[in-house]
mmCIF file with all atom_site columns, C-alpha atoms in Angstrom:
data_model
loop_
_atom_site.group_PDB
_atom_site.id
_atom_site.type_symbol
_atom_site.label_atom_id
_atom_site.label_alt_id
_atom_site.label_comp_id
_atom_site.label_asym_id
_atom_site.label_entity_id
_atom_site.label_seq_id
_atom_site.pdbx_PDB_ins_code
_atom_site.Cartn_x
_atom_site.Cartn_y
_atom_site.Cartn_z
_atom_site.occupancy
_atom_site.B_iso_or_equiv
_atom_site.pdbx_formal_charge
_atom_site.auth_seq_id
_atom_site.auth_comp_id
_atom_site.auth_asym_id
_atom_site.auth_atom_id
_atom_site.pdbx_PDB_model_num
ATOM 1   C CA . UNK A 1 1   ? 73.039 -16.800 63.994 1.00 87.00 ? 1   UNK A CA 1
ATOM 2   C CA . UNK A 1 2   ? 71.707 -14.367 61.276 1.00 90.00 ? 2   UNK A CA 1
ATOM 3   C CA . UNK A 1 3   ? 68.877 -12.340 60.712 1.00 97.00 ? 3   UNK A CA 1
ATOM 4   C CA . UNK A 1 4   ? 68.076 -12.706 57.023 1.00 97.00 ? 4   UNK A CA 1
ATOM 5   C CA . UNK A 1 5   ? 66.523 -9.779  54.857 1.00 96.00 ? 5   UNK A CA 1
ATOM 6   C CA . UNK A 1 6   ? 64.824 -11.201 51.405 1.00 96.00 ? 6   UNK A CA 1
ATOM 7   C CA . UNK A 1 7   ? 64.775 -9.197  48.189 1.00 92.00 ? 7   UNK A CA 1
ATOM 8   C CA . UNK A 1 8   ? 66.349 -6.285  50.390 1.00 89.00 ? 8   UNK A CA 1
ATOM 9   C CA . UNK A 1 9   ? 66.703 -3.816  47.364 1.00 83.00 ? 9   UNK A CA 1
ATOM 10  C CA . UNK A 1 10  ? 68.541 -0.538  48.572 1.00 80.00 ? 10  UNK A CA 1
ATOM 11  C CA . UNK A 1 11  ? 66.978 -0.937  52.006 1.00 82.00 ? 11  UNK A CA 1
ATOM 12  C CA . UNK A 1 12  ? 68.724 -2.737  54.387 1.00 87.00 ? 12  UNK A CA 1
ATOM 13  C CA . UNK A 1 13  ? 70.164 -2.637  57.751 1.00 90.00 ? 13  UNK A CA 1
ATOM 14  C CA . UNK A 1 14  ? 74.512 -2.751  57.282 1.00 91.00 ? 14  UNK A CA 1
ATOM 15  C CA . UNK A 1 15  ? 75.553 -5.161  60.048 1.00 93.00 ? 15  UNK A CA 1
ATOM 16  C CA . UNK A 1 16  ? 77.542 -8.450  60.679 1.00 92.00 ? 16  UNK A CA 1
ATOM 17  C CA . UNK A 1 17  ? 74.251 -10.071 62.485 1.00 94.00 ? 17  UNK A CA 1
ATOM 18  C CA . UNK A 1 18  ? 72.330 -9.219  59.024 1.00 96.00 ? 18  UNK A CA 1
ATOM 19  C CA . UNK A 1 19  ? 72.366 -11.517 55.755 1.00 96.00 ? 19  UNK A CA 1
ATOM 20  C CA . UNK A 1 20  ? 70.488 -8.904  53.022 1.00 96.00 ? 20  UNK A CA 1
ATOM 21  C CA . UNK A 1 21  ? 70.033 -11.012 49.824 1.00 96.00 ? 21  UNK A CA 1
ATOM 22  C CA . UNK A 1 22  ? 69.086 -9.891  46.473 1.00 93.00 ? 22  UNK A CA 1
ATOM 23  C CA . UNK A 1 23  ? 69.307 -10.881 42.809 1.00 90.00 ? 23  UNK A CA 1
ATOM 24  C CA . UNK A 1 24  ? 71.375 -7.140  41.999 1.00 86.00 ? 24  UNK A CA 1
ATOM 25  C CA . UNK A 1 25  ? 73.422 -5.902  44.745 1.00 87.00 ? 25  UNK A CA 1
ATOM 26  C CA . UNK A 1 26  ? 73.523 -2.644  45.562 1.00 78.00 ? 26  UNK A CA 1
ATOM 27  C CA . UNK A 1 27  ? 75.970 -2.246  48.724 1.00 89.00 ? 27  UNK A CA 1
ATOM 28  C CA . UNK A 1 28  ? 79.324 -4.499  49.795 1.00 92.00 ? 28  UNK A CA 1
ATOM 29  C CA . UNK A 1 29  ? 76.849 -5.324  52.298 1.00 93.00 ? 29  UNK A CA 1
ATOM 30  C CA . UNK A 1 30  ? 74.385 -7.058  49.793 1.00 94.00 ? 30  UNK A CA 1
ATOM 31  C CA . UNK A 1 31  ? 75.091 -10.491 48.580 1.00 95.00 ? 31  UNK A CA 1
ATOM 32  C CA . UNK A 1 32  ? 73.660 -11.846 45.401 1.00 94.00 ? 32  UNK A CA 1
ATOM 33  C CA . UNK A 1 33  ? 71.963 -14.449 45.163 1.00 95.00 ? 33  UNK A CA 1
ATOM 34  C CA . UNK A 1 34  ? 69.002 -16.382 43.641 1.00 94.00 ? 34  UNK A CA 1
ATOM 35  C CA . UNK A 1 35  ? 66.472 -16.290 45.847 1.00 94.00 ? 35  UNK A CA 1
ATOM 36  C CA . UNK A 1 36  ? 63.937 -19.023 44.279 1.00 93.00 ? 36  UNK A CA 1
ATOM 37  C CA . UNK A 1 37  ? 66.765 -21.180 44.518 1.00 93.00 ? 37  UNK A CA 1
ATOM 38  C CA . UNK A 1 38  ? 68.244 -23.328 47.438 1.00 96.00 ? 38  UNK A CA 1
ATOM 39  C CA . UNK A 1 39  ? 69.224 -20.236 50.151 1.00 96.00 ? 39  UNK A CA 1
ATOM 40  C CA . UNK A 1 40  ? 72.655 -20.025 51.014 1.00 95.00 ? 40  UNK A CA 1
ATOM 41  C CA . UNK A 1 41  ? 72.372 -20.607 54.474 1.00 95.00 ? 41  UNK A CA 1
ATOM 42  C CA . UNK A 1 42  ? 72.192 -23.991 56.590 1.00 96.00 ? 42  UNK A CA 1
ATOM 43  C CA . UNK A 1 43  ? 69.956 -25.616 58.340 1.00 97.00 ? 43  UNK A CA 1
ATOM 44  C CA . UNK A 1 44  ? 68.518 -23.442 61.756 1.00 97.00 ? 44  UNK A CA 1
ATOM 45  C CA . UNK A 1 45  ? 71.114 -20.687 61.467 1.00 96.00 ? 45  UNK A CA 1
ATOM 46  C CA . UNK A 1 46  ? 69.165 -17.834 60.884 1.00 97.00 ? 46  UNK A CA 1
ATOM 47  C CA . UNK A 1 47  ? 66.760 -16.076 64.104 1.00 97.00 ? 47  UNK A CA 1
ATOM 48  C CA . UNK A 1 48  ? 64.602 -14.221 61.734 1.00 97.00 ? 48  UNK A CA 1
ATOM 49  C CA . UNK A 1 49  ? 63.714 -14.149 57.998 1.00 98.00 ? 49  UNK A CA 1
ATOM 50  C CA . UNK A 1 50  ? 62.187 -11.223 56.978 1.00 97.00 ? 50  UNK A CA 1
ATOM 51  C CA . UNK A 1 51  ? 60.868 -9.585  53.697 1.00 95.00 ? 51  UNK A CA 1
ATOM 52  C CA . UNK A 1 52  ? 59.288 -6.712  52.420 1.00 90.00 ? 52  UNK A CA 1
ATOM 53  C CA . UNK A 1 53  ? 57.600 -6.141  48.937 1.00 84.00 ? 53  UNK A CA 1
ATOM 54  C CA . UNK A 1 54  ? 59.711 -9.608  47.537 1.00 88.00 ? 54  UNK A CA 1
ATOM 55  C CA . UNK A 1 55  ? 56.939 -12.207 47.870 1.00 89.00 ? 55  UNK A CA 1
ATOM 56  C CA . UNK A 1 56  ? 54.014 -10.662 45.602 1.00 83.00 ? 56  UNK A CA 1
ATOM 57  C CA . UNK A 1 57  ? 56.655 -11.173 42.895 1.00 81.00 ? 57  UNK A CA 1
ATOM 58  C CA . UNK A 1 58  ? 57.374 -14.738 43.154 1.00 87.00 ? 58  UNK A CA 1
ATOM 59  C CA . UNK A 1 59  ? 55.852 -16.931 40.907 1.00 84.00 ? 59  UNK A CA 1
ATOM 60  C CA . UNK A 1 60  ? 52.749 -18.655 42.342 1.00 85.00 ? 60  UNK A CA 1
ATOM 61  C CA . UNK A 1 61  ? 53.922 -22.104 41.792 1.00 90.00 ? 61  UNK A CA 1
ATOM 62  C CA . UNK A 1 62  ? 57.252 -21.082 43.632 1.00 92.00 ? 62  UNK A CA 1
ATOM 63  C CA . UNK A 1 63  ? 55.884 -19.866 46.774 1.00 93.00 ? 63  UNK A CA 1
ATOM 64  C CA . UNK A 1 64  ? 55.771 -23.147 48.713 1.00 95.00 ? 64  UNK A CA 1
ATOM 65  C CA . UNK A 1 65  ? 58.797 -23.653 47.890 1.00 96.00 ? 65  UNK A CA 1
ATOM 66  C CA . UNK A 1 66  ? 60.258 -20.544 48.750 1.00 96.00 ? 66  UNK A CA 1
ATOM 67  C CA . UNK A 1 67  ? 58.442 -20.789 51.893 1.00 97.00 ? 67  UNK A CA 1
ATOM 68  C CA . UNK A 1 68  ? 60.341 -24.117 52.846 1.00 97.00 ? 68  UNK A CA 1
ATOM 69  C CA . UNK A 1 69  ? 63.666 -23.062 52.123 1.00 97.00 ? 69  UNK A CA 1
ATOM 70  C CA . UNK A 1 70  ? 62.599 -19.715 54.594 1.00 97.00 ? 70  UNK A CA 1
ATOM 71  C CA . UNK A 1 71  ? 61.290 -22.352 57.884 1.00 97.00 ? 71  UNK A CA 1
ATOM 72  C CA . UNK A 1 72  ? 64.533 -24.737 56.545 1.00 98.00 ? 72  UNK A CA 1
ATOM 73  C CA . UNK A 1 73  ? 67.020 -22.156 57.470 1.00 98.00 ? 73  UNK A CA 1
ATOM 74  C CA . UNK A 1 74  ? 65.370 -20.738 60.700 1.00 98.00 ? 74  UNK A CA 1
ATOM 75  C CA . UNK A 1 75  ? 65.841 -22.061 64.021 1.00 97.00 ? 75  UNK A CA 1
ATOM 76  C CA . UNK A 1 76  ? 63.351 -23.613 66.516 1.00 95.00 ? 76  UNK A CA 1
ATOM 77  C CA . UNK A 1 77  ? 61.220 -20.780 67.200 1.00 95.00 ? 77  UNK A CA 1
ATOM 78  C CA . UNK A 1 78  ? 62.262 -18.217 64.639 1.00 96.00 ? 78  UNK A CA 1
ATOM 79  C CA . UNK A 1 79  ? 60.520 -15.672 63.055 1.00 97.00 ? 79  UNK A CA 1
ATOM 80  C CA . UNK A 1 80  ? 59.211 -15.145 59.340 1.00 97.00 ? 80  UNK A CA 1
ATOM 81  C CA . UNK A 1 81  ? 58.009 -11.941 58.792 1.00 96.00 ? 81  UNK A CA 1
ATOM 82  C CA . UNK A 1 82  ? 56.745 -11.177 55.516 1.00 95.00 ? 82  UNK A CA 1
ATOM 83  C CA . UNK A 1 83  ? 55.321 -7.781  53.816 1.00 90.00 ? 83  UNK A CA 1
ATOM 84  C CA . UNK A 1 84  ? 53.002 -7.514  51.145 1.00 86.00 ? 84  UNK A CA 1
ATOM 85  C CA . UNK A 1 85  ? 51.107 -4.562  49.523 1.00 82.00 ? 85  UNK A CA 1
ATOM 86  C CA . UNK A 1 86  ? 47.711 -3.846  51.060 1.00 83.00 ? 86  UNK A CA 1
ATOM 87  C CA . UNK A 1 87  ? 45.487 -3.761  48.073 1.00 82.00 ? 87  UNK A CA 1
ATOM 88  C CA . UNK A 1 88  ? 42.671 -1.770  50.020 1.00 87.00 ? 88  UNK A CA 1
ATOM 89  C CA . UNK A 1 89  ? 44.960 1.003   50.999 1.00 85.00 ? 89  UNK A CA 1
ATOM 90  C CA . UNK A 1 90  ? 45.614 1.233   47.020 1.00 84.00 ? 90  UNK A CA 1
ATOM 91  C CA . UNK A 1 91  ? 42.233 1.156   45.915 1.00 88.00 ? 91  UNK A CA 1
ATOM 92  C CA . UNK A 1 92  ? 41.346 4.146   48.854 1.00 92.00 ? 92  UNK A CA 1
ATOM 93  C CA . UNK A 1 93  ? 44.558 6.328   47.968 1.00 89.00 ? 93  UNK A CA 1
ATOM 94  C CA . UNK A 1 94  ? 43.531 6.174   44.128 1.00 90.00 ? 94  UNK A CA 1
ATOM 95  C CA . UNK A 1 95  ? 40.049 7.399   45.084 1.00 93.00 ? 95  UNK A CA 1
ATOM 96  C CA . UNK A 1 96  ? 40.954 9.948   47.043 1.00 93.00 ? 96  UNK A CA 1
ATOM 97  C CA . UNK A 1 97  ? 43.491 11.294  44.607 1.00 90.00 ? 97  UNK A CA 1
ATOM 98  C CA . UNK A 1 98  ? 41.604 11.235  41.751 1.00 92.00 ? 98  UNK A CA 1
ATOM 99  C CA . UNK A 1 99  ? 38.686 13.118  43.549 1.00 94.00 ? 99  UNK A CA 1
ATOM 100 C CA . UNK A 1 100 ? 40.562 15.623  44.857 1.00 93.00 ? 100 UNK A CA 1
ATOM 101 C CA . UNK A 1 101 ? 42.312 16.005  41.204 1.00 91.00 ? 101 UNK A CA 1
ATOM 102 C CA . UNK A 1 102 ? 45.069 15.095  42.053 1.00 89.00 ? 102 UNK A CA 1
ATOM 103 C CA . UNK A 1 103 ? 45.735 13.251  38.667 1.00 86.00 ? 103 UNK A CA 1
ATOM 104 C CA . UNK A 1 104 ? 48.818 12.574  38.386 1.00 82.00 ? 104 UNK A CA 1
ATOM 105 C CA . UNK A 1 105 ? 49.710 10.824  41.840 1.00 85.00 ? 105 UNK A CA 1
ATOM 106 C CA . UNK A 1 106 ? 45.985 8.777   40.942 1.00 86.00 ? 106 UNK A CA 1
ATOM 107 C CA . UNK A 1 107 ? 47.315 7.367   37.926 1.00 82.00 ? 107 UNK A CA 1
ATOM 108 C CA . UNK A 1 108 ? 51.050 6.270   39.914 1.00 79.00 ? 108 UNK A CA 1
ATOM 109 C CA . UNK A 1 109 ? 48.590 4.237   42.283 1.00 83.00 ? 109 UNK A CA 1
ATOM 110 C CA . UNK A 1 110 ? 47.402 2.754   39.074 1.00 82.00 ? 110 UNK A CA 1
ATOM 111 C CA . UNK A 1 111 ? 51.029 2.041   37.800 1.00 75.00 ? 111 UNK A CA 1
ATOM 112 C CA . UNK A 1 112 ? 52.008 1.074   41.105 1.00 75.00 ? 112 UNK A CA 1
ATOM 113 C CA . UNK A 1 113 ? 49.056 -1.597  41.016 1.00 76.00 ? 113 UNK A CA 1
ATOM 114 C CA . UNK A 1 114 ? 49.712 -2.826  37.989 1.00 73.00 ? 114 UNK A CA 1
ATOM 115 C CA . UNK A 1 115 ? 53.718 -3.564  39.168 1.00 69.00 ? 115 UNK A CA 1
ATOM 116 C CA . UNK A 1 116 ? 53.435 -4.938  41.747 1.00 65.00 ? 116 UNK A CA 1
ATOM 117 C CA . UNK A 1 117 ? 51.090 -7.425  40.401 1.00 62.00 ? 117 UNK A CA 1
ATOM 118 C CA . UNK A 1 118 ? 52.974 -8.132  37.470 1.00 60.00 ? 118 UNK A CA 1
ATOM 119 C CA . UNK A 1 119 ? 56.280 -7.393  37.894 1.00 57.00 ? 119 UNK A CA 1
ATOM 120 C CA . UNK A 1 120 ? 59.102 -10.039 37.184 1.00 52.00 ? 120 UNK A CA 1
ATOM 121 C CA . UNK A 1 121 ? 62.356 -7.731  36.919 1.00 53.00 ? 121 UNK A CA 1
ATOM 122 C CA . UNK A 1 122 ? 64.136 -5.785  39.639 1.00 51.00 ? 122 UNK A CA 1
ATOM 123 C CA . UNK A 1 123 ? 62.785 -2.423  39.041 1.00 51.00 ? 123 UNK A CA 1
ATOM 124 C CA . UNK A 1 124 ? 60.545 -3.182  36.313 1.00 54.00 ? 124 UNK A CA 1
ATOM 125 C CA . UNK A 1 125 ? 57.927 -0.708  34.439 1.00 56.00 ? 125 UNK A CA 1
ATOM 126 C CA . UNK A 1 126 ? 58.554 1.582   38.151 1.00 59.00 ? 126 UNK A CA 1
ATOM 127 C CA . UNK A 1 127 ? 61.659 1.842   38.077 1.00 58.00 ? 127 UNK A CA 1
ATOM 128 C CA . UNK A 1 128 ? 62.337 3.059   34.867 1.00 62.00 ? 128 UNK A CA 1
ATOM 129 C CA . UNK A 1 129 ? 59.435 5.859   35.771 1.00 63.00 ? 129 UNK A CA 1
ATOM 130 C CA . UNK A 1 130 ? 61.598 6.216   38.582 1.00 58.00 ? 130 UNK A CA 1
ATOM 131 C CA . UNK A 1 131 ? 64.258 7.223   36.696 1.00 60.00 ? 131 UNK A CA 1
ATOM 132 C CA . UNK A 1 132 ? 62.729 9.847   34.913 1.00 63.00 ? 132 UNK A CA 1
ATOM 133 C CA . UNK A 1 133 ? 61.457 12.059  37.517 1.00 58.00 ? 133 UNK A CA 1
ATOM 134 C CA . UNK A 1 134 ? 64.681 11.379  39.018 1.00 58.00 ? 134 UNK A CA 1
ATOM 135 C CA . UNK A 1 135 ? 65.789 13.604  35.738 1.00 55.00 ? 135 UNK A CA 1
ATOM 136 C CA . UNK A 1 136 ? 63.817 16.131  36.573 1.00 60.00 ? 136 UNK A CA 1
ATOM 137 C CA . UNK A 1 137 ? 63.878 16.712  40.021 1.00 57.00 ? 137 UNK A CA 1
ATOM 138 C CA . UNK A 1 138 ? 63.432 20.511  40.607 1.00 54.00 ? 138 UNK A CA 1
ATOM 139 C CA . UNK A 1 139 ? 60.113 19.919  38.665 1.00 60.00 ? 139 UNK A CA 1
ATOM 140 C CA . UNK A 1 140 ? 58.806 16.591  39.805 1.00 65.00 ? 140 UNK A CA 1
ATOM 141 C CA . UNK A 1 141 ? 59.976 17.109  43.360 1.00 71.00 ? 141 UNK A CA 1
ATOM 142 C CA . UNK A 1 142 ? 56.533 17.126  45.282 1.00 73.00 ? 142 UNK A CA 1
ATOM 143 C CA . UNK A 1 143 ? 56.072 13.791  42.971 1.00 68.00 ? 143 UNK A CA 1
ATOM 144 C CA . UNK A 1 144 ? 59.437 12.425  44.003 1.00 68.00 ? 144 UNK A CA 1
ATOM 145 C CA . UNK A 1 145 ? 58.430 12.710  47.481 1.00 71.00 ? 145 UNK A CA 1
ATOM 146 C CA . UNK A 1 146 ? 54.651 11.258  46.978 1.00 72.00 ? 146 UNK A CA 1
ATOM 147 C CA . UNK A 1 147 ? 56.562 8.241   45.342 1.00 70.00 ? 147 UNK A CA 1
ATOM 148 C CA . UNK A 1 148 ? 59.116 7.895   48.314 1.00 68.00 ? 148 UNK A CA 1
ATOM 149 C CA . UNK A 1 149 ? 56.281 7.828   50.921 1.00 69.00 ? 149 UNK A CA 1
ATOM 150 C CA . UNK A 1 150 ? 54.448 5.422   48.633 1.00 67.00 ? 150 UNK A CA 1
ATOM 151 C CA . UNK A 1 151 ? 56.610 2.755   47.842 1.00 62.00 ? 151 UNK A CA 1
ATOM 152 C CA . UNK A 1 152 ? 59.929 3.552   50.648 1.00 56.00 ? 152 UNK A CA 1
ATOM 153 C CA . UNK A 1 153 ? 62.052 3.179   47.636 1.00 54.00 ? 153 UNK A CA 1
ATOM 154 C CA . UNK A 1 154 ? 65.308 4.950   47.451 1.00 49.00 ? 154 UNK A CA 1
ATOM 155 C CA . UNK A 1 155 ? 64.896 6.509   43.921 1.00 48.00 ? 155 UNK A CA 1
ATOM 156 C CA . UNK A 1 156 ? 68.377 6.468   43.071 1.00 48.00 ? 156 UNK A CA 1
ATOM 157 C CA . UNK A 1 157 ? 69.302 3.262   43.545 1.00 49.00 ? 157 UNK A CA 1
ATOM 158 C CA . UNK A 1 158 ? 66.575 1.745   41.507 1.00 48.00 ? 158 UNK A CA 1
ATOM 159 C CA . UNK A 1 159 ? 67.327 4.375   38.982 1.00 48.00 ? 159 UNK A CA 1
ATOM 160 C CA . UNK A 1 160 ? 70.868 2.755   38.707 1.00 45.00 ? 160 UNK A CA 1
ATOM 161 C CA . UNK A 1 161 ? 69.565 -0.522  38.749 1.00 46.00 ? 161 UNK A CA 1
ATOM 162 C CA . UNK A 1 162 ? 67.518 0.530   35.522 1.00 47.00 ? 162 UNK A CA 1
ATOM 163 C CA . UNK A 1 163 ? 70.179 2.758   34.053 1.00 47.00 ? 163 UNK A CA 1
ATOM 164 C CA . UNK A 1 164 ? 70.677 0.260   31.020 1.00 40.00 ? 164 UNK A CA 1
ATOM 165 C CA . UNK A 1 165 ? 66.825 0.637   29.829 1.00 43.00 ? 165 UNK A CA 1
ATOM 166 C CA . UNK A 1 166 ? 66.207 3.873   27.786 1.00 39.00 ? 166 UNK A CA 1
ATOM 167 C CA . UNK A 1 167 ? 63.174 5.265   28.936 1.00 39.00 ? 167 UNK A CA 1
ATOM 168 C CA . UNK A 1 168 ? 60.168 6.321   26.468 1.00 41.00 ? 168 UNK A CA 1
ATOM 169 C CA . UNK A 1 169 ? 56.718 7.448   28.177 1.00 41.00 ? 169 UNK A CA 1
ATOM 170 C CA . UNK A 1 170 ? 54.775 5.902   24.936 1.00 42.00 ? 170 UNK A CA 1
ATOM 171 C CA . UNK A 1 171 ? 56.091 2.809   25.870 1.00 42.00 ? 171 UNK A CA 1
ATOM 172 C CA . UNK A 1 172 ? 55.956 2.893   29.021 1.00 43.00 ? 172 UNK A CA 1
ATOM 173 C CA . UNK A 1 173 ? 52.662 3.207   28.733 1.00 44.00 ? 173 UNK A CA 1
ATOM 174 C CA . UNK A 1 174 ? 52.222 0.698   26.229 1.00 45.00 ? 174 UNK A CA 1
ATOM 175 C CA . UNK A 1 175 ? 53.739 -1.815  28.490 1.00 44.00 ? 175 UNK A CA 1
ATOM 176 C CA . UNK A 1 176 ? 51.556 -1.093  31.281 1.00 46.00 ? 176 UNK A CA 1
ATOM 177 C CA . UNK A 1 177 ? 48.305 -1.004  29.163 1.00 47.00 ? 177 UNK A CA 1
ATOM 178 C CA . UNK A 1 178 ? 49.524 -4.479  27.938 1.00 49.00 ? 178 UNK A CA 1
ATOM 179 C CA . UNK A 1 179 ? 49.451 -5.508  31.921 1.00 47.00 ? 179 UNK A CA 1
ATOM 180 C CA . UNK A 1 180 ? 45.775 -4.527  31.626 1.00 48.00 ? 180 UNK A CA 1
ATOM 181 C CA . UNK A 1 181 ? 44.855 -5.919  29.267 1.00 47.00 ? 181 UNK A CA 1
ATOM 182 C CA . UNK A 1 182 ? 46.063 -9.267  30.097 1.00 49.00 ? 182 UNK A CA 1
ATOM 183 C CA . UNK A 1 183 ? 44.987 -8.982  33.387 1.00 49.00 ? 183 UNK A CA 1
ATOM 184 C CA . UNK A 1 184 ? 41.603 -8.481  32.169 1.00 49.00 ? 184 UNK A CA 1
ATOM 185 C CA . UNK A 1 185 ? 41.577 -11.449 29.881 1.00 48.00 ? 185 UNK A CA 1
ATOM 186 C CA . UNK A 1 186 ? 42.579 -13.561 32.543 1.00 49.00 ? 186 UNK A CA 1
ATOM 187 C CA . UNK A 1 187 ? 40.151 -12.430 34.886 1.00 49.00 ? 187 UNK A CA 1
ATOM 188 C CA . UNK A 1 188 ? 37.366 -13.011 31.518 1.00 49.00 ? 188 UNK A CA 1
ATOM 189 C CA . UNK A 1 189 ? 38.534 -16.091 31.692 1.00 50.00 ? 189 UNK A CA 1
ATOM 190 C CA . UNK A 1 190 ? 38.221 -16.919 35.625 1.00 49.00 ? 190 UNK A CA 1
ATOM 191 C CA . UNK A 1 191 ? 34.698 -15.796 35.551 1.00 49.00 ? 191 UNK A CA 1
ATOM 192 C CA . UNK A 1 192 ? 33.675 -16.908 32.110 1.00 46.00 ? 192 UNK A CA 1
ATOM 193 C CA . UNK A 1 193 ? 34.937 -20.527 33.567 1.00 44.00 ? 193 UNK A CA 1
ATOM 194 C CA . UNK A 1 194 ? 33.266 -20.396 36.909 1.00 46.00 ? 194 UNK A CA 1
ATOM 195 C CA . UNK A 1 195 ? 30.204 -18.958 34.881 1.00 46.00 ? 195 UNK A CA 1
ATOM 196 C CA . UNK A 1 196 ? 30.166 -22.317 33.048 1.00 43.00 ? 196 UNK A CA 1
ATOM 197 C CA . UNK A 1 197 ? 30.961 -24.260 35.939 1.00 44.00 ? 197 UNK A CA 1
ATOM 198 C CA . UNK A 1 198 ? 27.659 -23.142 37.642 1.00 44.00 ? 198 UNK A CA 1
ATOM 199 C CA . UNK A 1 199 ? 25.934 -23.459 34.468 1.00 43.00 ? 199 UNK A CA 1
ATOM 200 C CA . UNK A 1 200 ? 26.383 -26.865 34.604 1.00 44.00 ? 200 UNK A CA 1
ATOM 201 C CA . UNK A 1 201 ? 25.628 -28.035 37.753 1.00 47.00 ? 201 UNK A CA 1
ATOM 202 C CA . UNK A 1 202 ? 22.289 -26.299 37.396 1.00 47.00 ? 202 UNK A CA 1
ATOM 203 C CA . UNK A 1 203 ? 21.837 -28.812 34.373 1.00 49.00 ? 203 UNK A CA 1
ATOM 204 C CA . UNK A 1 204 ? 22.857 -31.536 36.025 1.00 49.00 ? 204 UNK A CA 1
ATOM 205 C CA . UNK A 1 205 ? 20.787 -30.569 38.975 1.00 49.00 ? 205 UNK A CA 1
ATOM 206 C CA . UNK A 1 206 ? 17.739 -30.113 36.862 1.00 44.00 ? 206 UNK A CA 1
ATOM 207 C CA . UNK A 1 207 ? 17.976 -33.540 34.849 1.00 44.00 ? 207 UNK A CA 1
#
């Protein structure tokens, strides 16, 4: 019997009762795999399936199905424990930073926001911010840390995972302003429709 780890990144527990599965492995003791596929386990062999930070990632349509495969391989009685961010905590930490002027780590809650939510690459627009403080770590160390106790990422590793991507703060930037905006649009669009929506069943109600 396993325990299974999802999307396990650099954090996982190295044992034989552990299966840690990723898309990019980072350890001997990480297998790849596609994880919005068929899981490569059988039926009822695992005691626990766990994730943390994976399943805000996966497309919407997807989830059910990921879900499935997840009850498939557990046993009668097993445990699915799943971790997702807490958007409240977000939305608090960002206040307090930014009125306490505390800028910089304000605007990471920001970035971190806007990645987790949109985010369909191991790493993605993070990790290759990751990277660059990694670069300058006598300087950004009180950052480094901030991030660490954050997000529980192990810097380096997602640095490696990135180390292909060149880095550029414009477009980094870019990028994430492009998240914004399209997140924005789409939420136009949700209200502008539900707007309408109402709009005409107070029509119809009135003929």
């Amino acid at each position: 019997m396993y325990k299974v780890n999802l999307g396990c990144g650099s954090v996982f527990v190295d044992s034989p009762d552990w299966l840690n599965l990723d898309y990019v492995s980072y350890s001997p003791a990480v297998r790849k795999a596609n994880l919005l596929s068929r899981l490569p386990l059988p039926d009822g062999t695992a005691t626990l399936v766990y994730s943390s930070h994976f399943f805000e990632h996966v497309p919407r349509a997807m989830v059910s199905g990921l879900l499935r495969e997840c009850f498939r391989v557990l046993q009668p009685g097993g445990v699915l424990r799943l971790v997702v961010p807490d958007l409240e905590n977000m939305v608090r930490e960002y206040l307090a930073r930014r009125e306490s002027r505390q800028h910089a780590k304000a605007d990471f809650v920001v970035f971190e926001l806007i990645d987790q939510c949109v985010r369909s690459e191991p790493g993605g627009e993070l990790g290759r911010f990751y990277r660059q403080i990694i670069l300058q770590e006598e300087r950004c160390s009180e950052m480094i840390e901030y991030v660490r106790r954050r997000t529980g990422e192990d810097l380096p590793a997602i640095a490696i995972a990135n180390r292909q991507g060149n880095y550029s703060p414009r477009r980094f930037i870019g990028v994430l302003w492009g998240h914004v905006v399209r997140a924005w649009i789409q939420l136009w669009c949700l209200c502008a429709t539900s707007s309408l929506l109402y709009l005409e069943c107070q029509l119809c109600g009135s003929g």
